[in-house]
CSV table of C-alpha atoms and ligand atoms in Angstrom, one decimal:
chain,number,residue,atom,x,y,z
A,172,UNK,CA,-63.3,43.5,-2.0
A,173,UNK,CA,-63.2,42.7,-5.4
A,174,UNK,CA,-64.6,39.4,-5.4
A,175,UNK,CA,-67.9,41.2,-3.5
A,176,UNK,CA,-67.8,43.5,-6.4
A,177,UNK,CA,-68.0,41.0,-9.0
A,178,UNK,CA,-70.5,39.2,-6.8
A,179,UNK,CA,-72.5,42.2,-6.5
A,180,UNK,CA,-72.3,42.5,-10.0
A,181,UNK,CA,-73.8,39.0,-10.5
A,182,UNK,CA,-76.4,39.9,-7.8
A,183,UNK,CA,-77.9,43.0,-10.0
A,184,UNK,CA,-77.7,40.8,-13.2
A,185,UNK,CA,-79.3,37.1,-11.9
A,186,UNK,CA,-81.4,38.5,-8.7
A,187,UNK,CA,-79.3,36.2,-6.2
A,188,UNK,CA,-75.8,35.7,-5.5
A,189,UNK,CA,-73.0,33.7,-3.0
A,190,UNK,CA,-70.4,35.5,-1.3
A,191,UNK,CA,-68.5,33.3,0.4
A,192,UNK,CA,-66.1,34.4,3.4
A,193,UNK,CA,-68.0,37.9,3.5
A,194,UNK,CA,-67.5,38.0,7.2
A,195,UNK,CA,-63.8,37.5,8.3
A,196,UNK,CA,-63.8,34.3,10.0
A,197,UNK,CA,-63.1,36.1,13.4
A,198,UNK,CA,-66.1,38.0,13.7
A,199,UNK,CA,-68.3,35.8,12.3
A,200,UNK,CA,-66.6,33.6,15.3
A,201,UNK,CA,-67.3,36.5,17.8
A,202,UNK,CA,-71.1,36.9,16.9
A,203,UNK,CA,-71.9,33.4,17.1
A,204,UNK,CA,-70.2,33.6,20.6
A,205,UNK,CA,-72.3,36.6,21.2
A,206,UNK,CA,-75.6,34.9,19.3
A,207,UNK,CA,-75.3,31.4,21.8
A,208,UNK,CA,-74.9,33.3,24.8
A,209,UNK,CA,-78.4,35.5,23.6
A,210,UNK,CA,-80.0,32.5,23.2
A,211,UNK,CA,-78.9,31.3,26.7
A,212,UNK,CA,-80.2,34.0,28.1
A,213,UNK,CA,-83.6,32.8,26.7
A,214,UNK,CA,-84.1,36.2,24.4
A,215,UNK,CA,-85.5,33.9,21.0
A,216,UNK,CA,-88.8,33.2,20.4
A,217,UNK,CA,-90.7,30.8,18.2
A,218,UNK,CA,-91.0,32.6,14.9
A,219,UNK,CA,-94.0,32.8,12.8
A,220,UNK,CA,-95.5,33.4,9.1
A,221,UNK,CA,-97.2,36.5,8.1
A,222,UNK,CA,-97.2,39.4,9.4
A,223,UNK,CA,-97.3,41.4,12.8
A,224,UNK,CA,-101.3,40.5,14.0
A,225,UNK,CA,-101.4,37.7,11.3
A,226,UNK,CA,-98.9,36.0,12.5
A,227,UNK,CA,-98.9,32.8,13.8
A,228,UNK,CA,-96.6,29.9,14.7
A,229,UNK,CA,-97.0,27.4,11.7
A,230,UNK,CA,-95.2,24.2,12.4
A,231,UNK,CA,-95.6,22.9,9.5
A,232,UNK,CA,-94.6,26.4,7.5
A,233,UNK,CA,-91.4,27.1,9.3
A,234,UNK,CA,-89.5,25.7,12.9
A,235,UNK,CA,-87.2,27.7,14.3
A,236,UNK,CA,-86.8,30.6,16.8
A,237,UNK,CA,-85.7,34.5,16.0
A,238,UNK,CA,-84.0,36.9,17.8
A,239,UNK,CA,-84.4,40.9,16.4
A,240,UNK,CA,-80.8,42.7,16.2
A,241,UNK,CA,-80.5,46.4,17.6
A,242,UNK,CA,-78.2,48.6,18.3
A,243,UNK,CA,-76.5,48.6,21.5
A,244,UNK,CA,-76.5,45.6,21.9
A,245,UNK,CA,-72.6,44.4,22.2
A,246,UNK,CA,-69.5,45.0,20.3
A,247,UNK,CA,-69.9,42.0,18.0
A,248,UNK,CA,-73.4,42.7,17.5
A,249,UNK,CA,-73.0,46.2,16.5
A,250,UNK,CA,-69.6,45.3,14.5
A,251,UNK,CA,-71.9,43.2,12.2
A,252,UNK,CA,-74.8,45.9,12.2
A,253,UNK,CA,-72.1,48.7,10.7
A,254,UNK,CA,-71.1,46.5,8.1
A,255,UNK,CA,-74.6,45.7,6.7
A,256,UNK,CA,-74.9,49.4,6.8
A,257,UNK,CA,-72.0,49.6,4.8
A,258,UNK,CA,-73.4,47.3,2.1
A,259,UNK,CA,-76.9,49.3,1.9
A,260,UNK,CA,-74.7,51.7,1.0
A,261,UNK,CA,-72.7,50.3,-1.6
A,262,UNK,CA,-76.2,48.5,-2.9
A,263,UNK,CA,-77.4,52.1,-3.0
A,264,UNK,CA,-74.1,53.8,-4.7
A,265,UNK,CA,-74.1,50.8,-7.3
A,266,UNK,CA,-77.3,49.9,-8.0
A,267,UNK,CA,-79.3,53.1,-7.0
A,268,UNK,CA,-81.9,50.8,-5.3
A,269,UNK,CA,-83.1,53.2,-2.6
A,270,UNK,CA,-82.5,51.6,0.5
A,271,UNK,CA,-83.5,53.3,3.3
A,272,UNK,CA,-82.5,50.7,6.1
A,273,UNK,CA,-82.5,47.0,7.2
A,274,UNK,CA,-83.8,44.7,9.7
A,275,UNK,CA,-82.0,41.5,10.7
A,276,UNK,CA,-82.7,38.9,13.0
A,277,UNK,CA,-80.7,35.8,14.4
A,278,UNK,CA,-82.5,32.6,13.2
A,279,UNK,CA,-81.4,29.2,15.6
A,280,UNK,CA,-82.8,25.8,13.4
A,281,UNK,CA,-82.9,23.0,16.2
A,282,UNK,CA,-82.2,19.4,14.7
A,283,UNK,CA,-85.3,18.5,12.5
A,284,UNK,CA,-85.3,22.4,11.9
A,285,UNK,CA,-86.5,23.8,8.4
A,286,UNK,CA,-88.6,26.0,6.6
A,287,UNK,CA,-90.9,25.6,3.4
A,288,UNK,CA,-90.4,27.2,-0.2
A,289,UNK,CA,-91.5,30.7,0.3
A,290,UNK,CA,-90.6,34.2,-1.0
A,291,UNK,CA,-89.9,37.4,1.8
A,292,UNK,CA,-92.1,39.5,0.4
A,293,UNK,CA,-95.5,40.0,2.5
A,294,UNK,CA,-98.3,40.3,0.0
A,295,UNK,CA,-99.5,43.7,1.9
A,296,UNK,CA,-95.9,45.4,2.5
A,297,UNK,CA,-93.7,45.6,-0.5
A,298,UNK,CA,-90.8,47.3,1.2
A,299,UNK,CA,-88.8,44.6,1.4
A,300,UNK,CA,-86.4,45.0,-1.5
A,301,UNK,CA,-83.5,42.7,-1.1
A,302,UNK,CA,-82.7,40.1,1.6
A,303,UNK,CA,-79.4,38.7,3.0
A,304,UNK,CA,-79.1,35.5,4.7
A,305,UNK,CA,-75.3,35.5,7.1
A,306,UNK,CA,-74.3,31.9,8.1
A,307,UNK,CA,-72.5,31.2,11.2
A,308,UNK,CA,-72.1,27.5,11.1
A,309,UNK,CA,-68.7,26.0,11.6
A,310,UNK,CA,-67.3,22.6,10.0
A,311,UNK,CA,-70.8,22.3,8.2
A,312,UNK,CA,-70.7,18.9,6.7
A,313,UNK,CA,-73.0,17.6,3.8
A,314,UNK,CA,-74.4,15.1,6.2
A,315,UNK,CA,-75.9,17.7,8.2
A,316,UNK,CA,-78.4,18.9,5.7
A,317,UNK,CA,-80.0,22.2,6.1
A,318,UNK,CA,-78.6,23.6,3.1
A,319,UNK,CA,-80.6,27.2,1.5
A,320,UNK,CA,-82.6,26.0,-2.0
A,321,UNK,CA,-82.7,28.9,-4.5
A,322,UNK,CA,-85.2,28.4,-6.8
A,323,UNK,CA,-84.0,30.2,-9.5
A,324,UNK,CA,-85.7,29.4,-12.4
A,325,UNK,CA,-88.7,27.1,-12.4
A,326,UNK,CA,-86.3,23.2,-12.9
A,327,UNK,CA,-83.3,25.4,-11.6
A,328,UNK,CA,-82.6,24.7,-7.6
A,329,UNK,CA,-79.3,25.8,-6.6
A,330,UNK,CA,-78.1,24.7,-2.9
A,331,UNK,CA,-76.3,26.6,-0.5
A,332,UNK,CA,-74.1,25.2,2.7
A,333,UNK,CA,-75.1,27.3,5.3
A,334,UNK,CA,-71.1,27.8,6.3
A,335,UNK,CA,-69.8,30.3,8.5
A,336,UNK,CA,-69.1,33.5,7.4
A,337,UNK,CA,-71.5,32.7,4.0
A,338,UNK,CA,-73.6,36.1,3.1
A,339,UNK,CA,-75.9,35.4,0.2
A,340,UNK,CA,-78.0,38.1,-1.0
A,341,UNK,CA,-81.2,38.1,-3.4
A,342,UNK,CA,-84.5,39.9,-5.0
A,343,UNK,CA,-87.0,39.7,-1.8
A,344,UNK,CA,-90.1,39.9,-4.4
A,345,UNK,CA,-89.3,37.0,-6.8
A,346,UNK,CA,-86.9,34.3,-5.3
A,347,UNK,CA,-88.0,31.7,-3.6
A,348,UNK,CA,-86.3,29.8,-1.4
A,349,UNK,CA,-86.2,26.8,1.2
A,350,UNK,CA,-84.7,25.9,4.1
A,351,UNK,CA,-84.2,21.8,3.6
A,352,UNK,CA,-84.2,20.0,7.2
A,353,UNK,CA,-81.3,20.2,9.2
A,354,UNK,CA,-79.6,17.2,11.2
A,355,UNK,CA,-77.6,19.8,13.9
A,356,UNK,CA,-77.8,22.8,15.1
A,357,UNK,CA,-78.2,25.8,12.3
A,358,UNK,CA,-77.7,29.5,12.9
A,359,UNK,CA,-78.1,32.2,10.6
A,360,UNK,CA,-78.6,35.9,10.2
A,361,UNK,CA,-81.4,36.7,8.4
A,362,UNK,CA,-81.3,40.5,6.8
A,363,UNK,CA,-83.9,42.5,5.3
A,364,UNK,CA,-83.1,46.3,3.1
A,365,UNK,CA,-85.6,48.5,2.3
A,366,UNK,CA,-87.1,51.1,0.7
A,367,UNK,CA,-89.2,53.5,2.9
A,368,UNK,CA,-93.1,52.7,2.7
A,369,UNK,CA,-95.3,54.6,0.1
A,370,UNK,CA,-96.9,57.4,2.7
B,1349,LIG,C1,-86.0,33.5,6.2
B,1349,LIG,C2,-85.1,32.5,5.5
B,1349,LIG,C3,-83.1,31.2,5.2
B,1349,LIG,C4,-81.9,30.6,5.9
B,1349,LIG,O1,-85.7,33.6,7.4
B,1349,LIG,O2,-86.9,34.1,5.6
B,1349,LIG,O3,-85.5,32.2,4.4
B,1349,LIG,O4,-81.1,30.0,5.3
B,1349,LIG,N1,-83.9,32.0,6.0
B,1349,LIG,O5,-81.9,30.7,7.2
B,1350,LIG,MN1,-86.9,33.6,3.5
């Protein structure tokens, strides 16, 4: 815990940070169980760019498949839900950023699986204040590619194994960030906290 907190610390200070291990290697084992067997069940679908009506599948934007997290869904599931509700509120308690709540999705990356420099802000919806990405890869290898560019300063890339049980956490307005092509299957939680829309 107080490795987060130093991490957190470095999060409010740089606008991105690692935490490696977040999830206990257990659970992070259970929700991929329960994330593969979602799949299997054919509930992911092709994601797009933009949003809601604008969307639309951009192959050469982005190529994987989502699946939207709620509650109810399964143990595992909602084990992983109460903990990012638990750090909402310790980003709240700390940093008195005003979360209101999150949204996460699964993400699956099939091989040849990546998507372009981009920030998560949508240029018409600024609630999105800081996003989490939750990696559920085991024995990730450096072969495999499909590591997470932060661009953090304009010549500053910084490169991020997408290993199981890996939260990072950054500014959804100002970092960009890549998904570089992966060589095997990639999974990943993608996480979203924010502030309630101006009325
Ligand atoms: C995203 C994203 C990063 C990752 O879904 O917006 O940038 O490493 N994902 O999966
Ligand atoms: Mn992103």
């Amino acid at each position: 815990m107080k490795e987060t907190h130093s991490k957190l610390n470095e999060f409010a200070s740089r606008g991105w940070t690692v935490i490696e291990n977040w999830l206990p290697t257990d659970e992070a084992t259970e929700f991929f169980r329960f994330a593969h067997g979602r799949r299997e069940s054919g509930a992911f679908k092709r994601a797009g760019v933009g949003r809601a009506a604008a969307t639309k599948i951009e192959n050469e934007i982005r190529r994987d498949e989502i699946s939207w997290l709620e509650r109810g869904s399964s143990p595992e599931s909602d084990r992983l839900l109460d903990r990012l509700e638990a750090l909402r509120e310790t980003l709240n308690r700390e940093f008195f950023l005003g979360l209101r709540e999150f949204e996460a999705h699964i993400a699956f990356y099939p091989p040849g699986g990546f998507y372009e420099r981009h920030v998560d802000r949508f240029r018409d919806d600024d609630s999105r204040v800081v996003s989490g990405v939750l990696y559920l890869n085991q024995h990730w290898q450096e072969t495999d590619g499909g590591k997470l560019a932060i661009f953090a300063a304009p010549e500053v890339k910084f490169e991020v194994e997408p290993r199981l049980g890996t939260l990072v956490l950054f500014e959804s307005s100002k970092t960009e960030h890549a998904v570089q092509e992966a060589f095997r299957e990639r999974w990943s939680v993608a996480i979203w906290f924010r502030r309630q829309k101006p009325a």
